[in-house]
PDB file of C-alpha atoms in Angstrom:
ATOM      1  CA  MET A   1      95.419-168.993  90.969  1.00 75.00           C
ATOM      2  CA  PRO A   2      93.892-166.543  88.434  1.00 86.00           C
ATOM      3  CA  SER A   3      94.589-162.876  89.157  1.00 89.00           C
ATOM      4  CA  LYS A   4      93.122-159.479  88.266  1.00 91.00           C
ATOM      5  CA  VAL A   5      94.781-156.109  87.769  1.00 91.00           C
ATOM      6  CA  SER A   6      93.786-153.134  89.930  1.00 88.00           C
ATOM      7  CA  HIS A   7      94.847-149.521  89.559  1.00 90.00           C
ATOM      8  CA  VAL A   8      95.279-147.892  92.959  1.00 87.00           C
ATOM      9  CA  ARG A   9      95.859-144.176  93.460  1.00 92.00           C
ATOM     10  CA  LEU A  10      98.129-143.487  96.440  1.00 93.00           C
ATOM     11  CA  PRO A  11      99.508-140.222  97.888  1.00 96.00           C
ATOM     12  CA  GLU A  12     103.050-139.402  96.778  1.00 96.00           C
ATOM     13  CA  ALA A  13     104.346-139.691 100.346  1.00 97.00           C
ATOM     14  CA  GLU A  14     103.183-143.306 100.497  1.00 96.00           C
ATOM     15  CA  TYR A  15     104.870-144.114  97.177  1.00 94.00           C
ATOM     16  CA  LYS A  16     108.034-142.468  98.505  1.00 96.00           C
ATOM     17  CA  PHE A  17     107.900-144.662 101.605  1.00 97.00           C
ATOM     18  CA  ILE A  18     107.319-147.803  99.509  1.00 97.00           C
ATOM     19  CA  ASP A  19     110.277-146.969  97.249  1.00 97.00           C
ATOM     20  CA  GLU A  20     112.512-146.366 100.266  1.00 97.00           C
ATOM     21  CA  VAL A  21     111.742-149.737 101.859  1.00 97.00           C
ATOM     22  CA  ILE A  22     112.317-151.423  98.478  1.00 97.00           C
ATOM     23  CA  GLU A  23     115.704-149.681  98.251  1.00 97.00           C
ATOM     24  CA  ASN A  24     116.500-150.947 101.747  1.00 97.00           C
ATOM     25  CA  GLY A  25     115.724-154.520 100.721  1.00 96.00           C
ATOM     26  CA  TYR A  26     112.525-155.109 102.701  1.00 93.00           C
ATOM     27  CA  PHE A  27     110.508-155.717  99.526  1.00 95.00           C
ATOM     28  CA  THR A  28     111.529-156.552  95.975  1.00 97.00           C
ATOM     29  CA  SER A  29     109.079-154.253  94.156  1.00 97.00           C
ATOM     30  CA  ARG A  30     105.992-152.049  94.569  1.00 94.00           C
ATOM     31  CA  THR A  31     103.888-155.049  93.559  1.00 93.00           C
ATOM     32  CA  ASP A  32     105.555-157.162  96.247  1.00 94.00           C
ATOM     33  CA  PHE A  33     104.824-154.467  98.869  1.00 96.00           C
ATOM     34  CA  ILE A  34     101.175-153.976  97.860  1.00 95.00           C
ATOM     35  CA  LYS A  35     100.460-157.726  97.602  1.00 93.00           C
ATOM     36  CA  SER A  36     101.946-158.221 101.056  1.00 93.00           C
ATOM     37  CA  ALA A  37      99.902-155.322 102.465  1.00 95.00           C
ATOM     38  CA  VAL A  38      96.654-156.704 101.030  1.00 95.00           C
ATOM     39  CA  ARG A  39      97.399-160.172 102.414  1.00 93.00           C
ATOM     40  CA  LEU A  40      98.149-158.723 105.854  1.00 93.00           C
ATOM     41  CA  GLN A  41      94.917-156.724 105.791  1.00 96.00           C
ATOM     42  CA  ILE A  42      92.892-159.810 104.841  1.00 96.00           C
ATOM     43  CA  HIS A  43      94.548-161.677 107.734  1.00 95.00           C
ATOM     44  CA  GLU A  44      93.844-158.930 110.276  1.00 94.00           C
ATOM     45  CA  THR A  45      90.242-158.498 109.100  1.00 97.00           C
ATOM     46  CA  SER A  46      89.606-162.257 109.359  1.00 96.00           C
ATOM     47  CA  LYS A  47      91.018-162.145 112.870  1.00 94.00           C
ATOM     48  CA  ARG A  48      88.680-159.270 113.803  1.00 95.00           C
ATOM     49  CA  ILE A  49      85.661-161.093 112.392  1.00 96.00           C
ATOM     50  CA  LEU A  50      86.556-164.240 114.349  1.00 95.00           C
ATOM     51  CA  ALA A  51      87.171-162.164 117.497  1.00 93.00           C
ATOM     52  CA  ASP A  52      83.663-160.677 117.135  1.00 93.00           C
ATOM     53  CA  LEU A  53      82.264-164.171 116.783  1.00 91.00           C
ATOM     54  CA  LYS A  54      84.035-165.212 119.988  1.00 89.00           C
ATOM     55  CA  LYS A  55      82.356-162.351 121.852  1.00 87.00           C
ATOM     56  CA  LYS A  56      78.873-163.036 120.453  1.00 86.00           C
ATOM     57  CA  ARG A  57      78.650-166.812 120.807  1.00 82.00           C
ATOM     58  CA  LYS A  58      76.493-168.069 123.632  1.00 75.00           C
ATOM     59  CA  LYS A  59      77.592-171.647 124.124  1.00 73.00           C
ATOM     60  CA  LYS A  60      81.206-172.574 124.719  1.00 79.00           C
ATOM     61  CA  ILE A  61      82.511-176.127 124.766  1.00 87.00           C
ATOM     62  CA  SER A  62      85.106-177.451 127.214  1.00 88.00           C
ATOM     63  CA  TYR A  63      88.711-178.070 126.227  1.00 88.00           C
ATOM     64  CA  ALA A  64      88.213-181.843 126.675  1.00 89.00           C
ATOM     65  CA  GLU A  65      85.194-181.758 124.386  1.00 92.00           C
ATOM     66  CA  LEU A  66      87.120-179.722 121.831  1.00 92.00           C
ATOM     67  CA  LEU A  67      89.896-182.334 121.743  1.00 92.00           C
ATOM     68  CA  LYS A  68      87.330-185.090 121.202  1.00 93.00           C
ATOM     69  CA  LEU A  69      85.749-183.203 118.303  1.00 94.00           C
ATOM     70  CA  ALA A  70      89.162-182.388 116.822  1.00 94.00           C
ATOM     71  CA  LYS A  71      89.999-186.097 116.869  1.00 95.00           C
ATOM     72  CA  LYS A  72      86.679-186.905 115.219  1.00 95.00           C
ATOM     73  CA  SER A  73      87.476-184.456 112.398  1.00 96.00           C
ATOM     74  CA  ARG A  74      90.952-185.927 112.071  1.00 95.00           C
ATOM     75  CA  LYS A  75      89.607-189.468 111.703  1.00 96.00           C
ATOM     76  CA  SER A  76      86.999-188.363 109.207  1.00 96.00           C
ATOM     77  CA  VAL A  77      89.424-186.395 107.006  1.00 95.00           C
ATOM     78  CA  TYR A  78      91.954-189.237 107.152  1.00 95.00           C
ATOM     79  CA  LYS A  79      89.318-191.712 106.019  1.00 95.00           C
ATOM     80  CA  GLU A  80      88.216-189.426 103.192  1.00 93.00           C
ATOM     81  CA  ILE A  81      91.734-188.865 101.833  1.00 91.00           C
ATOM     82  CA  TRP A  82      93.739-191.979 102.584  1.00 84.00           C
ATOM     83  CA  SER A  83      91.318-194.893 102.750  1.00 76.00           C
TER      84      SER A  83
ATOM     85  CA  MET B   1     115.234-169.508 110.608  1.00 90.00           C
ATOM     86  CA  ILE B   2     113.417-172.171 112.610  1.00 94.00           C
ATOM     87  CA  LYS B   3     110.325-173.867 111.191  1.00 97.00           C
ATOM     88  CA  ALA B   4     107.369-174.856 113.339  1.00 98.00           C
ATOM     89  CA  TYR B   5     104.634-177.231 112.241  1.00 98.00           C
ATOM     90  CA  LEU B   6     101.371-175.991 113.755  1.00 98.00           C
ATOM     91  CA  ASP B   7      98.843-178.727 114.498  1.00 97.00           C
ATOM     92  CA  THR B   8      95.137-178.248 113.746  1.00 97.00           C
ATOM     93  CA  ASN B   9      94.255-177.923 117.446  1.00 95.00           C
ATOM     94  CA  ILE B  10      96.237-174.653 117.630  1.00 96.00           C
ATOM     95  CA  PHE B  11      93.679-173.000 115.336  1.00 96.00           C
ATOM     96  CA  LEU B  12      90.674-174.631 116.999  1.00 95.00           C
ATOM     97  CA  ILE B  13      91.821-173.474 120.458  1.00 94.00           C
ATOM     98  CA  PHE B  14      92.462-169.984 119.078  1.00 93.00           C
ATOM     99  CA  LEU B  15      88.774-169.784 118.202  1.00 93.00           C
ATOM    100  CA  GLU B  16      87.403-171.547 121.271  1.00 91.00           C
ATOM    101  CA  GLU B  17      89.342-169.764 124.048  1.00 89.00           C
ATOM    102  CA  GLU B  18      88.976-166.080 124.841  1.00 86.00           C
ATOM    103  CA  ILE B  19      92.754-165.842 124.965  1.00 89.00           C
ATOM    104  CA  SER B  20      95.290-168.648 124.740  1.00 93.00           C
ATOM    105  CA  ASN B  21      98.937-169.466 124.156  1.00 95.00           C
ATOM    106  CA  SER B  22      97.795-170.877 120.797  1.00 95.00           C
ATOM    107  CA  GLU B  23      96.611-167.390 119.832  1.00 94.00           C
ATOM    108  CA  LEU B  24      99.959-165.937 120.967  1.00 95.00           C
ATOM    109  CA  VAL B  25     101.775-168.447 118.745  1.00 96.00           C
ATOM    110  CA  ILE B  26      99.776-167.220 115.732  1.00 94.00           C
ATOM    111  CA  GLU B  27     100.540-163.614 116.742  1.00 92.00           C
ATOM    112  CA  ALA B  28     104.260-164.441 117.070  1.00 93.00           C
ATOM    113  CA  VAL B  29     104.419-165.203 113.346  1.00 89.00           C
ATOM    114  CA  ASN B  30     104.055-161.490 112.643  1.00 79.00           C
ATOM    115  CA  GLU B  31     107.242-160.831 114.601  1.00 83.00           C
ATOM    116  CA  GLY B  32     109.122-162.985 112.078  1.00 85.00           C
ATOM    117  CA  LEU B  33     110.496-165.293 114.761  1.00 90.00           C
ATOM    118  CA  PHE B  34     109.799-168.530 112.898  1.00 95.00           C
ATOM    119  CA  ILE B  35     108.461-169.950 109.653  1.00 96.00           C
ATOM    120  CA  PRO B  36     104.958-171.361 110.252  1.00 97.00           C
ATOM    121  CA  VAL B  37     104.123-174.669 108.572  1.00 98.00           C
ATOM    122  CA  VAL B  38     100.776-176.425 108.117  1.00 98.00           C
ATOM    123  CA  SER B  39      99.611-179.087 105.684  1.00 97.00           C
ATOM    124  CA  PHE B  40      96.678-179.452 103.330  1.00 94.00           C
ATOM    125  CA  HIS B  41      95.260-181.750 106.042  1.00 93.00           C
ATOM    126  CA  THR B  42      95.160-178.831 108.477  1.00 96.00           C
ATOM    127  CA  PHE B  43      92.803-176.890 106.211  1.00 96.00           C
ATOM    128  CA  LYS B  44      90.558-179.915 105.687  1.00 96.00           C
ATOM    129  CA  GLU B  45      90.365-180.695 109.416  1.00 97.00           C
ATOM    130  CA  VAL B  46      89.659-177.087 110.384  1.00 97.00           C
ATOM    131  CA  MET B  47      86.905-176.841 107.771  1.00 96.00           C
ATOM    132  CA  HIS B  48      85.384-180.177 108.793  1.00 96.00           C
ATOM    133  CA  ASN B  49      85.411-179.258 112.480  1.00 96.00           C
ATOM    134  CA  LEU B  50      84.133-175.697 112.224  1.00 95.00           C
ATOM    135  CA  LYS B  51      81.445-176.441 109.631  1.00 95.00           C
ATOM    136  CA  SER B  52      79.985-179.039 112.002  1.00 93.00           C
ATOM    137  CA  ARG B  53      79.988-176.722 115.049  1.00 90.00           C
ATOM    138  CA  TYR B  54      79.613-173.223 113.645  1.00 90.00           C
ATOM    139  CA  SER B  55      78.747-172.202 110.111  1.00 90.00           C
ATOM    140  CA  LYS B  56      80.275-172.465 106.671  1.00 93.00           C
ATOM    141  CA  ASP B  57      81.133-168.746 106.899  1.00 94.00           C
ATOM    142  CA  THR B  58      83.019-169.151 110.182  1.00 94.00           C
ATOM    143  CA  ALA B  59      84.967-172.053 108.745  1.00 96.00           C
ATOM    144  CA  SER B  60      85.820-169.941 105.684  1.00 96.00           C
ATOM    145  CA  TRP B  61      87.012-167.011 107.813  1.00 96.00           C
ATOM    146  CA  MET B  62      89.304-169.342 109.713  1.00 96.00           C
ATOM    147  CA  ARG B  63      90.617-170.817 106.480  1.00 96.00           C
ATOM    148  CA  THR B  64      91.316-167.282 105.238  1.00 96.00           C
ATOM    149  CA  LEU B  65      93.067-166.386 108.483  1.00 96.00           C
ATOM    150  CA  ILE B  66      95.356-169.426 108.194  1.00 96.00           C
ATOM    151  CA  TRP B  67      95.979-168.995 104.471  1.00 94.00           C
ATOM    152  CA  THR B  68      97.093-165.352 104.972  1.00 94.00           C
ATOM    153  CA  ILE B  69      99.535-166.017 107.833  1.00 94.00           C
ATOM    154  CA  GLN B  70     102.738-164.256 106.828  1.00 90.00           C
ATOM    155  CA  GLY B  71     105.346-166.598 105.326  1.00 91.00           C
ATOM    156  CA  LEU B  72     103.167-169.703 105.733  1.00 95.00           C
ATOM    157  CA  TYR B  73     104.482-172.911 104.184  1.00 97.00           C
ATOM    158  CA  ILE B  74     101.825-175.449 103.216  1.00 97.00           C
ATOM    159  CA  VAL B  75     102.881-179.087 102.898  1.00 97.00           C
ATOM    160  CA  SER B  76     101.158-180.737  99.938  1.00 96.00           C
ATOM    161  CA  LYS B  77      99.768-184.279  99.635  1.00 94.00           C
ATOM    162  CA  ASP B  78     102.615-185.203  97.280  1.00 95.00           C
ATOM    163  CA  GLU B  79     105.194-184.164  99.885  1.00 96.00           C
ATOM    164  CA  ILE B  80     103.405-186.232 102.545  1.00 94.00           C
ATOM    165  CA  ASP B  81     103.189-189.201 100.161  1.00 92.00           C
ATOM    166  CA  ALA B  82     106.930-188.972  99.552  1.00 94.00           C
ATOM    167  CA  VAL B  83     107.668-189.721 103.236  1.00 94.00           C
ATOM    168  CA  GLY B  84     105.863-193.047 102.833  1.00 88.00           C
ATOM    169  CA  ASP B  85     105.565-195.511 105.714  1.00 88.00           C
ATOM    170  CA  THR B  86     108.849-194.618 107.401  1.00 91.00           C
ATOM    171  CA  TYR B  87     107.250-193.583 110.706  1.00 93.00           C
ATOM    172  CA  HIS B  88     104.142-195.762 110.615  1.00 90.00           C
ATOM    173  CA  GLU B  89     105.315-198.096 113.372  1.00 91.00           C
ATOM    174  CA  LEU B  90     105.968-195.222 115.751  1.00 92.00           C
ATOM    175  CA  VAL B  91     102.520-193.604 115.504  1.00 90.00           C
ATOM    176  CA  ASP B  92      99.654-195.469 117.207  1.00 91.00           C
ATOM    177  CA  ASP B  93      96.814-193.536 115.573  1.00 91.00           C
ATOM    178  CA  GLU B  94      97.110-193.726 111.795  1.00 92.00           C
ATOM    179  CA  ASP B  95      95.131-190.485 111.424  1.00 94.00           C
ATOM    180  CA  ASP B  96      98.000-188.601 113.120  1.00 95.00           C
ATOM    181  CA  LEU B  97     100.498-189.940 110.597  1.00 94.00           C
ATOM    182  CA  PRO B  98      99.925-187.371 107.791  1.00 95.00           C
ATOM    183  CA  HIS B  99     100.813-184.591 110.255  1.00 96.00           C
ATOM    184  CA  VAL B 100     103.949-186.383 111.453  1.00 96.00           C
ATOM    185  CA  ASN B 101     104.923-186.966 107.810  1.00 96.00           C
ATOM    186  CA  ALA B 102     104.258-183.283 107.014  1.00 97.00           C
ATOM    187  CA  TYR B 103     106.596-182.329 109.880  1.00 97.00           C
ATOM    188  CA  PHE B 104     109.382-184.432 108.361  1.00 97.00           C
ATOM    189  CA  ALA B 105     108.598-183.433 104.764  1.00 97.00           C
ATOM    190  CA  SER B 106     108.965-179.753 105.678  1.00 97.00           C
ATOM    191  CA  ASN B 107     112.095-180.289 107.800  1.00 97.00           C
ATOM    192  CA  SER B 108     110.393-178.532 110.676  1.00 98.00           C
ATOM    193  CA  ASN B 109     112.265-177.993 113.930  1.00 97.00           C
ATOM    194  CA  TYR B 110     109.221-178.052 116.201  1.00 97.00           C
ATOM    195  CA  PHE B 111     105.789-179.682 116.185  1.00 98.00           C
ATOM    196  CA  VAL B 112     103.483-177.409 118.152  1.00 97.00           C
ATOM    197  CA  THR B 113     100.452-179.289 119.449  1.00 96.00           C
ATOM    198  CA  THR B 114      98.151-179.790 122.422  1.00 93.00           C
ATOM    199  CA  ASN B 115      97.541-183.425 121.438  1.00 89.00           C
ATOM    200  CA  ARG B 116      99.005-185.115 124.531  1.00 87.00           C
ATOM    201  CA  ARG B 117      98.240-188.599 123.238  1.00 88.00           C
ATOM    202  CA  LEU B 118     100.372-187.988 120.149  1.00 90.00           C
ATOM    203  CA  THR B 119     103.244-186.578 122.194  1.00 91.00           C
ATOM    204  CA  GLN B 120     103.371-189.792 124.275  1.00 91.00           C
ATOM    205  CA  MET B 121     103.707-192.148 121.295  1.00 91.00           C
ATOM    206  CA  LYS B 122     107.042-193.762 120.298  1.00 90.00           C
ATOM    207  CA  ILE B 123     107.482-191.040 117.673  1.00 93.00           C
ATOM    208  CA  LYS B 124     108.300-188.598 120.501  1.00 92.00           C
ATOM    209  CA  LYS B 125     111.945-189.734 120.238  1.00 92.00           C
ATOM    210  CA  LYS B 126     112.140-188.361 116.698  1.00 94.00           C
ATOM    211  CA  VAL B 127     109.794-185.370 116.800  1.00 96.00           C
ATOM    212  CA  ASN B 128     110.409-182.217 118.808  1.00 96.00           C
ATOM    213  CA  PHE B 129     106.897-181.844 120.249  1.00 97.00           C
ATOM    214  CA  MET B 130     106.062-178.644 122.119  1.00 96.00           C
ATOM    215  CA  SER B 131     102.967-177.246 123.734  1.00 95.00           C
ATOM    216  CA  PRO B 132     102.108-173.686 122.600  1.00 96.00           C
ATOM    217  CA  LYS B 133     103.311-172.439 126.001  1.00 96.00           C
ATOM    218  CA  ASN B 134     106.696-174.201 125.764  1.00 95.00           C
ATOM    219  CA  PHE B 135     107.143-173.042 122.186  1.00 97.00           C
ATOM    220  CA  LEU B 136     106.562-169.403 123.185  1.00 97.00           C
ATOM    221  CA  THR B 137     109.086-169.850 126.010  1.00 96.00           C
ATOM    222  CA  GLU B 138     111.554-171.256 123.460  1.00 95.00           C
ATOM    223  CA  LEU B 139     111.048-168.101 121.389  1.00 95.00           C
ATOM    224  CA  GLY B 140     111.663-165.948 124.462  1.00 94.00           C
ATOM    225  CA  LEU B 141     108.096-164.621 124.554  1.00 94.00           C
ATOM    226  CA  GLU B 142     105.696-164.144 127.431  1.00 91.00           C
ATOM    227  CA  VAL B 143     103.204-166.928 128.098  1.00 90.00           C
ATOM    228  CA  LEU B 144      99.816-167.421 129.702  1.00 90.00           C
ATOM    229  CA  ASP B 145      99.433-169.805 132.576  1.00 86.00           C
ATOM    230  CA  LYS B 146      96.837-172.184 131.119  1.00 83.00           C
ATOM    231  CA  LYS B 147      96.155-175.874 131.694  1.00 80.00           C
ATOM    232  CA  ASP B 148      98.211-178.120 129.370  1.00 78.00           C
ATOM    233  CA  GLY B 149      99.948-175.034 128.019  1.00 79.00           C
ATOM    234  CA  ILE B 150      97.144-174.374 125.572  1.00 84.00           C
TER     235      ILE B 150
END
Protein backbone atom coordinates (compact mmCIF):
# COMPACT_ATOMS: atom_id res chain seq x y z
CA MET A 1 0.00 0.00 0.00
CA PRO A 2 1.47 3.43 -0.91
CA SER A 3 2.28 5.64 2.08
CA LYS A 4 2.83 9.34 2.80
CA VAL A 5 5.07 11.08 5.31
CA SER A 6 3.59 13.38 7.96
CA HIS A 7 5.42 15.62 10.40
CA VAL A 8 3.62 15.73 13.73
CA ARG A 9 4.53 18.11 16.55
CA LEU A 10 3.98 16.53 19.97
CA PRO A 11 4.60 17.85 23.51
CA GLU A 12 7.88 16.68 25.05
CA ALA A 13 6.03 14.77 27.78
CA GLU A 14 4.30 12.65 25.15
CA TYR A 15 7.60 11.90 23.40
CA LYS A 16 9.06 10.95 26.79
CA PHE A 17 6.17 8.55 27.38
CA ILE A 18 6.56 7.03 23.90
CA ASP A 19 10.31 6.51 24.43
CA GLU A 20 9.68 4.88 27.80
CA VAL A 21 7.21 2.33 26.43
CA ILE A 22 9.63 1.58 23.57
CA GLU A 23 12.38 0.98 26.14
CA ASN A 24 10.04 -1.36 27.99
CA GLY A 25 9.41 -3.38 24.84
CA TYR A 26 5.78 -2.46 24.16
CA PHE A 27 6.66 -0.92 20.78
CA THR A 28 9.69 -1.24 18.54
CA SER A 29 10.01 2.44 17.54
CA ARG A 30 8.28 5.83 17.59
CA THR A 31 6.94 5.03 14.12
CA ASP A 32 5.53 1.74 15.40
CA PHE A 33 3.81 3.55 18.30
CA ILE A 34 2.33 6.34 16.14
CA LYS A 35 1.14 3.95 13.40
CA SER A 36 -0.55 1.80 16.03
CA ALA A 37 -2.17 4.86 17.63
CA VAL A 38 -3.54 6.08 14.29
CA ARG A 39 -4.92 2.63 13.48
CA LEU A 40 -6.59 2.41 16.89
CA GLN A 41 -8.13 5.86 16.44
CA ILE A 42 -9.48 4.93 13.00
CA HIS A 43 -10.99 1.77 14.54
CA GLU A 44 -12.62 3.63 17.44
CA THR A 45 -13.96 6.39 15.16
CA SER A 46 -15.48 3.81 12.78
CA LYS A 47 -17.10 2.16 15.77
CA ARG A 48 -18.58 5.50 16.91
CA ILE A 49 -19.93 6.24 13.44
CA LEU A 50 -21.55 2.80 13.25
CA ALA A 51 -22.94 3.21 16.79
CA ASP A 52 -24.56 6.51 15.70
CA LEU A 53 -26.05 4.74 12.71
CA LYS A 54 -27.51 2.07 15.00
CA LYS A 55 -29.24 4.77 17.05
CA LYS A 56 -30.62 6.65 14.03
CA ARG A 57 -31.94 3.80 11.90
CA LYS A 58 -35.69 3.37 11.88
CA LYS A 59 -36.22 -0.14 10.61
CA LYS A 60 -34.56 -3.13 12.22
CA ILE A 61 -34.63 -6.63 10.79
CA SER A 62 -35.08 -9.81 12.84
CA TYR A 63 -32.21 -12.15 13.63
CA ALA A 64 -33.77 -14.86 11.42
CA GLU A 65 -34.02 -12.43 8.53
CA LEU A 66 -30.42 -11.34 9.07
CA LEU A 67 -29.22 -14.95 8.84
CA LYS A 68 -31.14 -15.41 5.59
CA LEU A 69 -29.58 -12.28 4.09
CA ALA A 70 -26.12 -13.28 5.33
CA LYS A 71 -26.52 -16.63 3.57
CA LYS A 72 -27.64 -14.87 0.40
CA SER A 73 -24.48 -12.73 0.46
CA ARG A 74 -22.38 -15.82 1.10
CA LYS A 75 -23.83 -17.64 -1.91
CA SER A 76 -23.41 -14.62 -4.12
CA VAL A 77 -19.78 -13.96 -3.15
CA TYR A 78 -18.96 -17.67 -3.49
CA LYS A 79 -20.42 -17.72 -6.98
CA GLU A 80 -18.51 -14.59 -7.96
CA ILE A 81 -15.13 -15.87 -6.75
CA TRP A 82 -15.16 -19.63 -7.13
CA SER A 83 -17.54 -20.49 -9.96
CA MET B 1 -1.77 -17.13 21.95
CA ILE B 2 -5.04 -18.63 20.74
CA LYS B 3 -6.40 -17.74 17.30
CA ALA B 4 -10.10 -17.32 16.61
CA TYR B 5 -11.62 -17.24 13.15
CA LEU B 6 -14.51 -14.77 13.23
CA ASP B 7 -17.34 -15.57 10.82
CA THR B 8 -19.04 -12.83 8.79
CA ASN B 9 -22.23 -13.02 10.90
CA ILE B 10 -20.29 -11.73 13.94
CA PHE B 11 -19.85 -8.36 12.20
CA LEU B 12 -23.39 -8.27 10.80
CA ILE B 13 -24.89 -8.96 14.24
CA PHE B 14 -22.62 -6.30 15.76
CA LEU B 15 -24.29 -3.75 13.50
CA GLU B 16 -27.84 -5.09 13.72
CA GLU B 17 -28.19 -5.59 17.50
CA GLU B 18 -28.10 -2.76 20.01
CA ILE B 19 -25.71 -4.83 22.10
CA SER B 20 -24.61 -8.41 21.54
CA ASN B 21 -22.06 -11.03 22.49
CA SER B 22 -20.68 -10.57 18.96
CA GLU B 23 -19.88 -6.95 19.83
CA LEU B 24 -18.22 -8.10 23.08
CA VAL B 25 -16.05 -10.52 21.07
CA ILE B 26 -14.83 -7.62 18.90
CA GLU B 27 -14.20 -5.57 22.07
CA ALA B 28 -12.26 -8.47 23.62
CA VAL B 29 -9.63 -8.19 20.89
CA ASN B 30 -8.44 -4.94 22.47
CA GLU B 31 -7.67 -6.82 25.68
CA GLY B 32 -5.15 -8.92 23.73
CA LEU B 33 -6.80 -12.20 24.74
CA PHE B 34 -6.67 -13.78 21.29
CA ILE B 35 -5.51 -13.24 17.73
CA PRO B 36 -8.53 -12.42 15.54
CA VAL B 37 -8.65 -14.03 12.09
CA VAL B 38 -10.89 -13.29 9.10
CA SER B 39 -10.51 -14.01 5.40
CA PHE B 40 -10.76 -11.96 2.24
CA HIS B 41 -14.21 -13.59 1.89
CA THR B 42 -15.33 -11.92 5.12
CA PHE B 43 -14.71 -8.46 3.67
CA LYS B 44 -16.51 -9.32 0.43
CA GLU B 45 -19.54 -10.77 2.23
CA VAL B 46 -19.81 -7.84 4.64
CA MET B 47 -19.61 -5.36 1.77
CA HIS B 48 -22.14 -7.29 -0.32
CA ASN B 49 -24.59 -7.55 2.58
CA LEU B 50 -24.35 -4.01 3.90
CA LYS B 51 -24.36 -2.32 0.48
CA SER B 52 -27.66 -4.07 -0.28
CA ARG B 53 -29.31 -3.09 3.03
CA TYR B 54 -27.67 0.18 4.03
CA SER B 55 -25.40 2.39 1.97
CA LYS B 56 -21.98 2.18 0.39
CA ASP B 57 -20.69 4.46 3.17
CA THR B 58 -21.97 2.19 5.94
CA ALA B 59 -20.39 -0.80 4.27
CA SER B 60 -17.10 1.10 4.01
CA TRP B 61 -17.17 2.10 7.69
CA MET B 62 -17.66 -1.53 8.64
CA ARG B 63 -14.82 -2.59 6.37
CA THR B 64 -12.61 0.03 8.03
CA LEU B 65 -13.63 -1.16 11.48
CA ILE B 66 -12.70 -4.76 10.63
CA TRP B 67 -9.48 -3.83 8.83
CA THR B 68 -8.25 -1.82 11.87
CA ILE B 69 -8.93 -4.51 14.49
CA GLN B 70 -5.72 -4.78 16.49
CA GLY B 71 -3.53 -7.72 15.44
CA LEU B 72 -5.98 -8.93 12.77
CA TYR B 73 -4.79 -11.76 10.53
CA ILE B 74 -6.41 -11.89 7.10
CA VAL B 75 -6.39 -15.21 5.26
CA SER B 76 -5.74 -14.70 1.55
CA LYS B 77 -7.27 -16.52 -1.44
CA ASP B 78 -3.96 -18.29 -2.07
CA GLU B 79 -3.95 -19.68 1.48
CA ILE B 80 -7.54 -20.90 1.05
CA ASP B 81 -6.67 -22.43 -2.34
CA ALA B 82 -3.78 -24.30 -0.73
CA VAL B 83 -6.17 -26.26 1.52
CA GLY B 84 -7.85 -27.65 -1.60
CA ASP B 85 -10.74 -30.11 -1.39
CA THR B 86 -9.65 -31.79 1.84
CA TYR B 87 -12.83 -30.91 3.75
CA HIS B 88 -15.28 -30.73 0.86
CA GLU B 89 -17.11 -33.92 1.80
CA LEU B 90 -17.73 -32.72 5.34
CA VAL B 91 -19.36 -29.39 4.44
CA ASP B 92 -22.89 -29.57 2.99
CA ASP B 93 -23.04 -26.00 1.70
CA GLU B 94 -20.14 -25.34 -0.66
CA ASP B 95 -20.35 -21.60 0.05
CA ASP B 96 -19.29 -22.28 3.66
CA LEU B 97 -16.18 -24.12 2.51
CA PRO B 98 -13.87 -21.09 1.97
CA HIS B 99 -14.42 -20.12 5.62
CA VAL B 100 -13.72 -23.65 6.87
CA ASN B 101 -10.59 -23.72 4.70
CA ALA B 102 -9.53 -20.30 6.05
CA TYR B 103 -9.89 -21.69 9.59
CA PHE B 104 -7.52 -24.55 8.76
CA ALA B 105 -5.15 -22.39 6.69
CA SER B 106 -4.69 -20.02 9.64
CA ASN B 107 -4.36 -22.82 12.21
CA SER B 108 -7.12 -21.22 14.23
CA ASN B 109 -8.16 -22.75 17.54
CA TYR B 110 -11.78 -21.59 17.44
CA PHE B 111 -14.36 -20.82 14.76
CA VAL B 112 -16.71 -18.23 16.22
CA THR B 113 -20.06 -18.23 14.42
CA THR B 114 -23.82 -18.03 14.87
CA ASN B 115 -24.38 -20.20 11.78
CA ARG B 116 -26.11 -23.16 13.46
CA ARG B 117 -26.51 -25.04 10.20
CA LEU B 118 -22.74 -25.03 9.66
CA THR B 119 -22.05 -26.17 13.21
CA GLN B 120 -24.27 -29.24 12.68
CA MET B 121 -22.46 -30.47 9.56
CA LYS B 122 -20.00 -33.41 9.62
CA ILE B 123 -17.14 -30.90 9.79
CA LYS B 124 -18.08 -30.25 13.44
CA LYS B 125 -15.83 -33.19 14.41
CA LYS B 126 -12.79 -31.34 13.08
CA VAL B 127 -13.64 -27.69 13.76
CA ASN B 128 -13.94 -26.16 17.21
CA PHE B 129 -17.14 -24.18 16.60
CA MET B 130 -18.26 -21.72 19.28
CA SER B 131 -21.07 -19.25 19.60
CA PRO B 132 -19.92 -15.72 20.57
CA LYS B 133 -21.33 -16.36 24.06
CA ASN B 134 -19.42 -19.64 24.54
CA PHE B 135 -16.24 -18.09 23.18
CA LEU B 136 -16.46 -15.21 25.69
CA THR B 137 -17.01 -17.77 28.47
CA GLU B 138 -13.92 -19.64 27.24
CA LEU B 139 -11.96 -16.39 27.55
CA GLY B 140 -13.28 -15.90 31.08
CA LEU B 141 -15.30 -12.81 30.16
CA GLU B 142 -18.82 -11.78 31.08
CA VAL B 143 -21.58 -12.62 28.61
CA LEU B 144 -25.04 -11.42 27.66
CA ASP B 145 -27.96 -13.76 27.87
CA LYS B 146 -29.14 -13.68 24.25
CA LYS B 147 -30.89 -16.26 22.08
CA ASP B 148 -28.43 -18.58 20.29
CA GLY B 149 -25.59 -16.89 22.13
CA ILE B 150 -25.43 -14.10 19.59
